[in-house]
Each structure stands twice: as structure tokens, then as C-alpha cells.
């Protein structure tokens, strides 16, 4: 099986960034030249697109209840460039504060705690999900 065929097989399952495909093909011991040629032709044929991957990934992780900080970090780890991340994060009209409220409500219920320890527990949970400390603290005011 060629590197291109293997990459197409991987792309048939889900979108991948070029970086992810490169890593997976290297693990399968394809030659670097063959990998780069395969990725170039896949991009020219519009079968692989980091832009399409970023948009899909942001929607998927947003639907999982993750905040913008975590999503951007994950995308950069997957080899998506900062400009592309910023472009898609701003292009998608996502109300992050509403998502923050939904995640807190889903986990802890309607009542906002008055106890400092409980507030901090909820704040840590939300920050670990990728919401900024500023947006989390606005919730408890």
C-alpha cells in the first residue's frame, strides 16, 4: 500500500491535519519523500485541508463542551497554524459564555454557590475545560 492510499484510508474515517497524517505515515515506516509527495497531492486534490480539519475539530470539541483555550491548544498540538486557528475561531459565531453557563449548569445544577470553596471547585472545573479565568469569574459575580 502506498503512502497516498494509506492517507486516503485515514481521511475516509475522519478529517486529519497534515501534521497528524505525516506522523501516522511515519509510524507506518513510509519514506519521508513519499509522505511529502502524498500529502502534497492530497492537498492539491482537496482531499486533505488543514482549514477544513480546523473547522470540523472546533465544532466537535465545542459540542463536547470544551472552551476556546483548550480547543486552540489542542489544534496547535495537532500542527494547525496559529493564523488558521484564529481565523476559524473568530469565523464561527460561538457564544463561549453561554457554553460556559451550560457546562456549569450541567455539572452543578442551577444554584450558584456562595461558599468560597465550592466556587473555587466549580471554577477549577470550568478552567480545566478550557474557559478563561476571567470568563469563569464573571459567572460568580
Coordinates of N, CA and C in Angstrom, one line a residue, residues 11-94:
X11 N -8.1 9.4 6.0 CA -9.0 10.5 5.8 C -10.5 10.1 5.5
X12 N -10.7 8.8 5.1 CA -12.0 8.3 4.9 C -12.8 8.2 6.2
X13 N -12.0 8.0 7.3 CA -12.6 7.8 8.6 C -13.0 9.2 9.3
X14 N -12.1 10.1 9.2 CA -12.3 11.5 9.7 C -11.2 12.4 9.1
X15 N -11.5 13.7 9.3 CA -10.5 14.7 8.8 C -9.3 14.6 9.7
X16 N -8.1 14.8 9.1 CA -6.8 14.9 9.8 C -6.1 16.1 9.3
X17 N -5.3 16.6 10.2 CA -4.3 17.7 9.8 C -3.2 17.1 9.1
X18 N -2.5 17.9 8.3 CA -1.3 17.4 7.6 C -0.3 16.8 8.5
X19 N -0.1 17.5 9.7 CA 0.8 17.1 10.7 C 0.4 15.7 11.2
X20 N -0.8 15.5 11.5 CA -1.3 14.2 12.0 C -1.0 13.1 11.0
X21 N -1.4 13.3 9.7 CA -1.1 12.3 8.7 C 0.4 12.0 8.5
X22 N 1.2 13.1 8.6 CA 2.6 12.9 8.5 C 3.1 12.0 9.6
X23 N 2.7 12.2 10.8 CA 3.1 11.4 12.0 C 2.6 9.9 11.8
X24 N 1.4 9.8 11.4 CA 0.8 8.4 11.3 C 1.5 7.6 10.1
X25 N 1.9 8.3 9.1 CA 2.6 7.7 8.0 C 4.0 7.3 8.4
X26 N 4.6 8.2 9.2 CA 6.0 7.9 9.6 C 6.0 6.7 10.6
X27 N 4.9 6.6 11.4 CA 4.8 5.4 12.3 C 4.7 4.1 11.5
X28 N 4.1 4.2 10.3 CA 4.0 3.0 9.4 C 5.2 2.9 8.5
X29 N 6.2 3.6 8.8 CA 7.6 3.5 8.2 C 7.6 3.8 6.7
X30 N 6.8 4.7 6.3 CA 6.9 5.2 4.9 C 8.1 6.2 4.8
X31 N 8.7 6.3 3.7 CA 9.8 7.2 3.5 C 9.3 8.7 3.5
X32 N 10.1 9.6 4.0 CA 9.8 11.0 4.1 C 9.4 11.6 2.8
X33 N 10.2 11.3 1.7 CA 9.9 11.8 0.4 C 8.5 11.4 -0.1
X34 N 8.2 10.1 0.1 CA 6.9 9.6 -0.3 C 5.8 10.2 0.5
X35 N 6.0 10.4 1.8 CA 5.0 11.0 2.6 C 4.7 12.5 2.1
X36 N 5.7 13.2 1.9 CA 5.5 14.6 1.5 C 4.8 14.7 0.1
X37 N 5.2 13.8 -0.8 CA 4.6 13.8 -2.1 C 3.1 13.4 -2.0
X38 N 2.8 12.4 -1.1 CA 1.4 12.0 -0.9 C 0.6 13.2 -0.3
X39 N 1.1 13.9 0.7 CA 0.4 15.0 1.3 C 0.2 16.1 0.3
X40 N 1.2 16.4 -0.5 CA 1.1 17.5 -1.5 C 0.0 17.2 -2.5
X41 N -0.1 16.0 -3.0 CA -1.1 15.6 -4.0 C -2.5 15.6 -3.3
X42 N -2.6 15.1 -2.1 CA -3.9 15.1 -1.4 C -4.4 16.5 -1.2
X43 N -3.5 17.5 -0.9 CA -3.9 18.9 -0.7 C -4.3 19.5 -2.0
X44 N -3.5 19.2 -3.1 CA -3.9 19.7 -4.4 C -5.2 19.2 -4.9
X45 N -5.5 17.9 -4.5 CA -6.8 17.3 -4.9 C -7.9 17.7 -4.0
X46 N -7.6 18.5 -3.0 CA -8.6 19.0 -1.9 C -9.1 17.8 -1.1
X47 N -8.4 16.8 -1.0 CA -8.8 15.6 -0.1 C -8.3 15.8 1.3
X48 N -7.3 16.7 1.5 CA -6.8 17.0 2.8 C -6.7 18.5 2.9
X49 N -7.3 19.1 4.0 CA -7.2 20.5 4.2 C -7.1 20.8 5.7
X50 N -6.1 21.5 6.1 CA -6.0 21.9 7.5 C -7.1 22.9 7.9
X51 N -7.6 23.7 6.9 CA -8.7 24.6 7.2 C -9.9 23.8 7.5
X52 N -10.3 22.8 6.7 CA -11.5 22.0 6.9 C -11.3 21.2 8.2
X53 N -10.1 20.7 8.4 CA -9.9 20.0 9.7 C -10.1 20.9 10.9
X54 N -9.6 22.1 10.9 CA -9.7 23.0 12.0 C -11.2 23.3 12.3
X55 N -12.0 23.6 11.2 CA -13.4 23.9 11.4 C -14.1 22.7 12.0
X56 N -13.9 21.6 11.5 CA -14.5 20.4 12.0 C -14.1 20.1 13.4
X57 N -12.9 20.2 13.7 CA -12.4 20.0 15.1 C -12.9 20.9 16.1
X58 N -13.0 22.2 15.7 CA -13.6 23.2 16.6 C -15.0 22.9 16.9
X59 N -15.8 22.6 15.9 CA -17.2 22.2 16.2 C -17.4 21.0 17.0
X60 N -16.5 20.0 16.7 CA -16.6 18.7 17.5 C -16.3 19.0 19.0
X61 N -15.2 19.7 19.3 CA -14.8 19.9 20.6 C -15.7 20.9 21.4
X62 N -16.3 21.8 20.6 CA -17.3 22.8 21.2 C -18.5 22.0 21.7
X63 N -18.9 21.1 20.8 CA -20.1 20.2 21.1 C -19.8 19.3 22.3
X64 N -18.6 19.0 22.6 CA -18.2 18.2 23.7 C -18.1 19.1 25.0
X65 N -18.4 20.4 24.8 CA -18.4 21.3 26.0 C -17.1 21.9 26.4
X66 N -16.1 21.9 25.5 CA -14.8 22.5 25.8 C -14.7 23.9 25.4
X67 N -13.9 24.7 26.1 CA -13.8 26.1 25.9 C -12.7 26.4 24.9
X68 N -12.6 27.7 24.6 CA -11.7 28.1 23.5 C -10.2 27.9 23.8
X69 N -9.8 28.1 25.0 CA -8.4 27.9 25.3 C -7.9 26.5 25.1
X70 N -8.7 25.5 25.5 CA -8.4 24.1 25.3 C -8.4 23.7 23.9
X71 N -9.4 24.2 23.2 CA -9.5 23.9 21.7 C -8.3 24.4 20.9
X72 N -8.0 25.6 21.2 CA -6.8 26.2 20.5 C -5.5 25.5 20.8
X73 N -5.3 25.1 22.1 CA -4.2 24.4 22.4 C -4.1 23.0 21.7
X74 N -5.2 22.3 21.7 CA -5.3 21.0 21.0 C -5.0 21.2 19.5
X75 N -5.6 22.2 18.9 CA -5.3 22.4 17.5 C -3.8 22.7 17.2
X76 N -3.2 23.5 18.0 CA -1.8 23.8 17.8 C -1.0 22.5 18.0
X77 N -1.3 21.7 18.9 CA -0.6 20.4 19.1 C -0.8 19.5 17.9
X78 N -1.9 19.6 17.2 CA -2.1 18.8 16.0 C -1.5 19.4 14.8
X79 N -0.7 20.5 14.9 CA 0.0 21.1 13.8 C -0.7 22.1 13.0
X80 N -1.8 22.6 13.5 CA -2.6 23.6 12.8 C -2.0 25.0 13.1
X81 N -1.7 25.8 12.1 CA -1.1 27.1 12.4 C -1.9 28.1 13.1
X82 N -1.3 29.0 13.8 CA -2.0 30.0 14.7 C -2.9 30.9 13.9
X83 N -2.5 31.3 12.7 CA -3.4 32.1 11.9 C -4.7 31.4 11.5
X84 N -4.5 30.2 11.1 CA -5.7 29.3 10.7 C -6.6 29.1 11.9
X85 N -6.0 28.9 13.1 CA -6.8 28.7 14.3 C -7.6 29.9 14.6
X86 N -6.9 31.1 14.6 CA -7.6 32.4 14.9 C -8.7 32.7 13.9
X87 N -8.4 32.4 12.6 CA -9.4 32.6 11.6 C -10.7 31.8 11.8
X88 N -10.5 30.6 12.1 CA -11.7 29.7 12.3 C -12.4 30.0 13.7
X89 N -11.6 30.3 14.7 CA -12.3 30.6 16.0 C -13.1 31.8 15.9
X90 N -12.7 32.8 15.2 CA -13.5 34.0 15.0 C -14.6 33.9 14.0
X91 N -14.4 33.1 13.0 CA -15.4 32.9 11.9 C -16.6 32.2 12.4
X92 N -16.4 31.3 13.3 CA -17.6 30.5 13.8 C -18.2 31.4 14.9
X93 N -19.4 31.7 14.8 CA -20.1 32.5 15.8 C -20.5 31.6 17.0
X94 N -19.6 31.5 18.0 CA -19.8 30.7 19.1 C -19.9 31.6 20.3

